[in-house]
mmCIF file of N, CA and C in Angstrom:
data_model
loop_
_atom_site.group_PDB
_atom_site.id
_atom_site.type_symbol
_atom_site.label_atom_id
_atom_site.label_comp_id
_atom_site.label_asym_id
_atom_site.label_seq_id
_atom_site.Cartn_x
_atom_site.Cartn_y
_atom_site.Cartn_z
ATOM 1 N N UNK A 23 101.706 100.481 117.107
ATOM 2 C CA UNK A 23 100.976 100.363 115.872
ATOM 3 C C UNK A 23 100.289 101.662 115.485
ATOM 4 N N UNK A 24 99.749 102.308 116.466
ATOM 5 C CA UNK A 24 99.089 103.629 116.216
ATOM 6 C C UNK A 24 100.089 104.685 115.699
ATOM 7 N N UNK A 25 101.334 104.605 116.197
ATOM 8 C CA UNK A 25 102.335 105.555 115.717
ATOM 9 C C UNK A 25 102.680 105.347 114.221
ATOM 10 N N UNK A 26 102.747 104.057 113.853
ATOM 11 C CA UNK A 26 103.048 103.762 112.462
ATOM 12 C C UNK A 26 101.932 104.233 111.529
ATOM 13 N N UNK A 27 100.700 103.952 111.910
ATOM 14 C CA UNK A 27 99.590 104.469 111.096
ATOM 15 C C UNK A 27 99.506 106.000 111.061
ATOM 16 N N UNK A 28 99.833 106.646 112.106
ATOM 17 C CA UNK A 28 99.792 108.074 112.170
ATOM 18 C C UNK A 28 100.934 108.621 111.228
ATOM 19 N N UNK A 29 102.113 108.004 111.261
ATOM 20 C CA UNK A 29 103.220 108.385 110.399
ATOM 21 C C UNK A 29 102.820 108.202 108.928
ATOM 22 N N UNK A 30 102.153 107.069 108.668
ATOM 23 C CA UNK A 30 101.700 106.828 107.242
ATOM 24 C C UNK A 30 100.686 107.839 106.788
ATOM 25 N N UNK A 31 99.790 108.216 107.569
ATOM 26 C CA UNK A 31 98.741 109.192 107.201
ATOM 27 C C UNK A 31 99.351 110.556 106.990
ATOM 28 N N UNK A 32 100.244 110.949 107.835
ATOM 29 C CA UNK A 32 100.792 112.327 107.724
ATOM 30 C C UNK A 32 102.023 112.379 106.845
ATOM 31 N N UNK A 33 102.419 111.292 106.224
ATOM 32 C CA UNK A 33 103.496 111.289 105.298
ATOM 33 C C UNK A 33 104.918 111.263 105.823
ATOM 34 N N UNK A 34 105.101 110.953 107.114
ATOM 35 C CA UNK A 34 106.401 110.870 107.605
ATOM 36 C C UNK A 34 106.996 109.490 107.206
ATOM 37 N N UNK A 35 108.067 109.539 106.437
ATOM 38 C CA UNK A 35 108.642 108.337 105.859
ATOM 39 C C UNK A 35 109.838 107.874 106.710
ATOM 40 N N UNK A 36 109.641 106.708 107.241
ATOM 41 C CA UNK A 36 110.763 106.046 107.937
ATOM 42 C C UNK A 36 110.962 104.699 107.286
ATOM 43 N N UNK A 37 111.841 103.881 107.854
ATOM 44 C CA UNK A 37 112.082 102.546 107.266
ATOM 45 C C UNK A 37 110.841 101.680 107.375
ATOM 46 N N UNK A 38 110.161 101.746 108.457
ATOM 47 C CA UNK A 38 108.936 100.888 108.678
ATOM 48 C C UNK A 38 107.848 101.365 107.809
ATOM 49 N N UNK A 39 107.576 102.661 107.746
ATOM 50 C CA UNK A 39 106.471 103.162 106.928
ATOM 51 C C UNK A 39 106.751 102.969 105.394
ATOM 52 N N UNK A 40 108.029 103.082 105.012
ATOM 53 C CA UNK A 40 108.418 102.825 103.653
ATOM 54 C C UNK A 40 108.162 101.391 103.262
ATOM 55 N N UNK A 41 108.556 100.493 104.146
ATOM 56 C CA UNK A 41 108.278 99.094 103.894
ATOM 57 C C UNK A 41 106.799 98.758 103.846
ATOM 58 N N UNK A 42 106.049 99.396 104.698
ATOM 59 C CA UNK A 42 104.582 99.160 104.690
ATOM 60 C C UNK A 42 103.956 99.673 103.361
ATOM 61 N N UNK A 43 104.391 100.883 102.917
ATOM 62 C CA UNK A 43 103.954 101.384 101.630
ATOM 63 C C UNK A 43 104.371 100.470 100.480
ATOM 64 N N UNK A 44 105.551 99.895 100.526
ATOM 65 C CA UNK A 44 105.974 99.038 99.510
ATOM 66 C C UNK A 44 105.159 97.794 99.400
ATOM 67 N N UNK A 45 104.865 97.227 100.554
ATOM 68 C CA UNK A 45 104.001 96.040 100.589
ATOM 69 C C UNK A 45 102.557 96.316 100.117
ATOM 70 N N UNK A 46 102.063 97.500 100.427
ATOM 71 C CA UNK A 46 100.704 97.859 99.913
ATOM 72 C C UNK A 46 100.789 98.076 98.363
ATOM 73 N N UNK A 47 101.792 98.662 97.854
ATOM 74 C CA UNK A 47 101.939 98.872 96.455
ATOM 75 C C UNK A 47 102.122 97.537 95.675
ATOM 76 N N UNK A 48 102.856 96.621 96.269
ATOM 77 C CA UNK A 48 103.036 95.298 95.631
ATOM 78 C C UNK A 48 101.678 94.589 95.588
ATOM 79 N N UNK A 49 100.914 94.590 96.677
ATOM 80 C CA UNK A 49 99.618 93.943 96.641
ATOM 81 C C UNK A 49 98.665 94.554 95.626
ATOM 82 N N UNK A 50 98.563 95.837 95.594
ATOM 83 C CA UNK A 50 97.708 96.531 94.654
ATOM 84 C C UNK A 50 98.139 96.251 93.229
ATOM 85 N N UNK A 51 99.504 96.247 92.918
ATOM 86 C CA UNK A 51 99.925 95.954 91.604
ATOM 87 C C UNK A 51 99.672 94.470 91.186
ATOM 88 N N UNK A 52 99.716 93.582 92.113
ATOM 89 C CA UNK A 52 99.406 92.226 91.857
ATOM 90 C C UNK A 52 97.920 91.997 91.463
ATOM 91 N N UNK A 53 97.081 92.698 92.191
ATOM 92 C CA UNK A 53 95.615 92.599 91.847
ATOM 93 C C UNK A 53 95.341 93.309 90.534
ATOM 94 N N UNK A 54 95.914 94.450 90.304
ATOM 95 C CA UNK A 54 95.732 95.127 89.003
ATOM 96 C C UNK A 54 96.324 94.350 87.845
ATOM 97 N N UNK A 55 97.467 93.727 88.057
ATOM 98 C CA UNK A 55 98.080 92.937 86.959
ATOM 99 C C UNK A 55 97.250 91.701 86.643
ATOM 100 N N UNK A 56 96.709 91.053 87.682
ATOM 101 C CA UNK A 56 95.921 89.878 87.442
ATOM 102 C C UNK A 56 94.613 90.264 86.679
ATOM 103 N N UNK A 57 94.000 91.400 87.067
ATOM 104 C CA UNK A 57 92.775 91.812 86.346
ATOM 105 C C UNK A 57 93.113 92.189 84.901
ATOM 106 N N UNK A 58 94.176 92.959 84.724
ATOM 107 C CA UNK A 58 94.461 93.358 83.344
ATOM 108 C C UNK A 58 94.970 92.135 82.507
ATOM 109 N N UNK A 59 95.624 91.171 83.100
ATOM 110 C CA UNK A 59 96.041 89.987 82.388
ATOM 111 C C UNK A 59 94.762 89.216 81.938
ATOM 112 N N UNK A 60 93.779 89.150 82.805
ATOM 113 C CA UNK A 60 92.527 88.463 82.385
ATOM 114 C C UNK A 60 91.853 89.179 81.290
ATOM 115 N N UNK A 61 91.825 90.514 81.338
ATOM 116 C CA UNK A 61 91.184 91.263 80.284
ATOM 117 C C UNK A 61 91.899 91.131 78.930
ATOM 118 N N UNK A 62 93.255 91.255 78.979
ATOM 119 C CA UNK A 62 94.015 91.275 77.780
ATOM 120 C C UNK A 62 94.097 89.889 77.092
ATOM 121 N N UNK A 63 94.460 88.900 77.869
ATOM 122 C CA UNK A 63 94.755 87.587 77.270
ATOM 123 C C UNK A 63 93.954 86.486 77.855
ATOM 124 N N UNK A 64 92.808 86.776 78.453
ATOM 125 C CA UNK A 64 91.974 85.758 79.021
ATOM 126 C C UNK A 64 91.461 84.684 78.048
ATOM 127 N N UNK A 65 91.025 85.127 76.960
ATOM 128 C CA UNK A 65 90.422 84.209 75.993
ATOM 129 C C UNK A 65 91.490 83.398 75.308
ATOM 130 N N UNK A 66 92.655 83.927 75.050
ATOM 131 C CA UNK A 66 93.688 83.246 74.276
ATOM 132 C C UNK A 66 94.385 82.179 75.064
ATOM 133 N N UNK A 67 94.812 82.448 76.319
ATOM 134 C CA UNK A 67 95.589 81.453 77.064
ATOM 135 C C UNK A 67 94.871 80.995 78.364
ATOM 136 N N UNK A 68 93.673 81.446 78.518
ATOM 137 C CA UNK A 68 92.897 81.002 79.728
ATOM 138 C C UNK A 68 92.970 82.021 80.825
ATOM 139 N N UNK A 69 91.848 82.202 81.478
ATOM 140 C CA UNK A 69 91.755 83.243 82.480
ATOM 141 C C UNK A 69 92.612 83.005 83.714
ATOM 142 N N UNK A 70 92.716 81.814 84.149
ATOM 143 C CA UNK A 70 93.506 81.507 85.334
ATOM 144 C C UNK A 70 94.985 81.724 85.086
ATOM 145 N N UNK A 71 95.499 81.275 83.945
ATOM 146 C CA UNK A 71 96.896 81.407 83.608
ATOM 147 C C UNK A 71 97.249 82.882 83.349
ATOM 148 N N UNK A 72 96.379 83.583 82.673
ATOM 149 C CA UNK A 72 96.688 84.985 82.342
ATOM 150 C C UNK A 72 96.651 85.824 83.632
ATOM 151 N N UNK A 73 95.758 85.481 84.589
ATOM 152 C CA UNK A 73 95.718 86.171 85.877
ATOM 153 C C UNK A 73 97.021 85.886 86.668
ATOM 154 N N UNK A 74 97.493 84.683 86.628
ATOM 155 C CA UNK A 74 98.689 84.332 87.303
ATOM 156 C C UNK A 74 99.895 85.073 86.721
ATOM 157 N N UNK A 75 100.033 85.119 85.446
ATOM 158 C CA UNK A 75 101.138 85.799 84.801
ATOM 159 C C UNK A 75 101.080 87.322 85.072
ATOM 160 N N UNK A 76 99.872 87.844 84.972
ATOM 161 C CA UNK A 76 99.725 89.288 85.232
ATOM 162 C C UNK A 76 100.056 89.630 86.665
ATOM 163 N N UNK A 77 99.698 88.791 87.634
ATOM 164 C CA UNK A 77 99.948 89.043 89.018
ATOM 165 C C UNK A 77 101.432 88.864 89.328
ATOM 166 N N UNK A 78 102.163 88.062 88.556
ATOM 167 C CA UNK A 78 103.558 87.853 88.816
ATOM 168 C C UNK A 78 104.426 88.950 88.159
ATOM 169 N N UNK A 79 104.040 89.395 86.982
ATOM 170 C CA UNK A 79 104.859 90.370 86.275
ATOM 171 C C UNK A 79 104.545 91.813 86.604
ATOM 172 N N UNK A 80 103.423 92.110 87.168
ATOM 173 C CA UNK A 80 103.070 93.475 87.476
ATOM 174 C C UNK A 80 103.973 94.073 88.533
ATOM 175 N N UNK A 81 104.370 93.409 89.595
ATOM 176 C CA UNK A 81 105.265 94.008 90.589
ATOM 177 C C UNK A 81 106.672 94.298 90.034
ATOM 178 N N UNK A 82 107.017 93.722 88.962
ATOM 179 C CA UNK A 82 108.389 93.969 88.376
ATOM 180 C C UNK A 82 108.505 95.426 87.958
ATOM 181 N N UNK A 83 107.493 96.065 87.611
ATOM 182 C CA UNK A 83 107.544 97.538 87.282
ATOM 183 C C UNK A 83 107.246 98.379 88.444
ATOM 184 N N UNK A 84 106.500 97.926 89.352
ATOM 185 C CA UNK A 84 106.039 98.749 90.497
ATOM 186 C C UNK A 84 107.099 98.833 91.594
ATOM 187 N N UNK A 85 107.785 97.776 91.887
ATOM 188 C CA UNK A 85 108.753 97.775 93.016
ATOM 189 C C UNK A 85 109.838 98.827 92.797
ATOM 190 N N UNK A 86 110.571 98.823 91.650
ATOM 191 C CA UNK A 86 111.604 99.811 91.473
ATOM 192 C C UNK A 86 111.074 101.312 91.471
ATOM 193 N N UNK A 87 109.878 101.493 90.895
ATOM 194 C CA UNK A 87 109.278 102.813 90.905
ATOM 195 C C UNK A 87 108.871 103.225 92.286
ATOM 196 N N UNK A 88 108.388 102.337 93.090
ATOM 197 C CA UNK A 88 107.934 102.662 94.431
ATOM 198 C C UNK A 88 109.197 102.999 95.321
ATOM 199 N N UNK A 89 110.252 102.212 95.205
ATOM 200 C CA UNK A 89 111.452 102.474 95.943
ATOM 201 C C UNK A 89 112.045 103.850 95.560
ATOM 202 N N UNK A 90 112.118 104.131 94.257
ATOM 203 C CA UNK A 90 112.663 105.398 93.826
ATOM 204 C C UNK A 90 111.774 106.572 94.307
ATOM 205 N N UNK A 91 110.457 106.351 94.220
ATOM 206 C CA UNK A 91 109.570 107.441 94.757
ATOM 207 C C UNK A 91 109.722 107.642 96.241
ATOM 208 N N UNK A 92 109.875 106.683 97.004
ATOM 209 C CA UNK A 92 110.024 106.832 98.431
ATOM 210 C C UNK A 92 111.395 107.484 98.775
ATOM 211 N N UNK A 93 112.440 107.178 98.008
ATOM 212 C CA UNK A 93 113.711 107.933 98.170
ATOM 213 C C UNK A 93 113.574 109.346 97.875
ATOM 214 N N UNK A 94 112.898 109.666 96.825
ATOM 215 C CA UNK A 94 112.712 111.043 96.365
ATOM 216 C C UNK A 94 111.879 111.849 97.468
ATOM 217 N N UNK A 95 110.835 111.229 97.909
ATOM 218 C CA UNK A 95 109.989 111.833 98.892
ATOM 219 C C UNK A 95 110.759 112.063 100.262
ATOM 220 N N UNK A 96 111.618 111.120 100.590
ATOM 221 C CA UNK A 96 112.334 111.240 101.817
ATOM 222 C C UNK A 96 113.394 112.375 101.695
ATOM 223 N N UNK A 97 113.960 112.618 100.580
ATOM 224 C CA UNK A 97 114.928 113.707 100.419
ATOM 225 C C UNK A 97 114.204 115.036 100.224
ATOM 226 N N UNK A 98 113.056 115.091 99.588
ATOM 227 C CA UNK A 98 112.331 116.349 99.453
ATOM 228 C C UNK A 98 111.694 116.766 100.802
ATOM 229 N N UNK A 99 111.433 115.842 101.700
ATOM 230 C CA UNK A 99 110.811 116.154 102.956
ATOM 231 C C UNK A 99 111.759 116.750 103.979
ATOM 232 N N UNK A 100 113.008 116.688 103.683
ATOM 233 C CA UNK A 100 113.959 117.236 104.676
ATOM 234 C C UNK A 100 114.091 118.670 104.687
#
């Protein structure tokens, strides 16, 4: 576990660290999408429903961008 955290801190991208960064990005995008959904459409459709929709749709844009970014970083790091 310490090796994985060390690799993540120093930017060494492997399959395990890439997957860990992807999970972190998905979680952060879900929280951000829920908050922005509540801000944008909270009064119109309800805060709970807008938070649920924002949390579900936010990773749709983050997952492909994160995977592409990790591939680019892995090729530039060689």
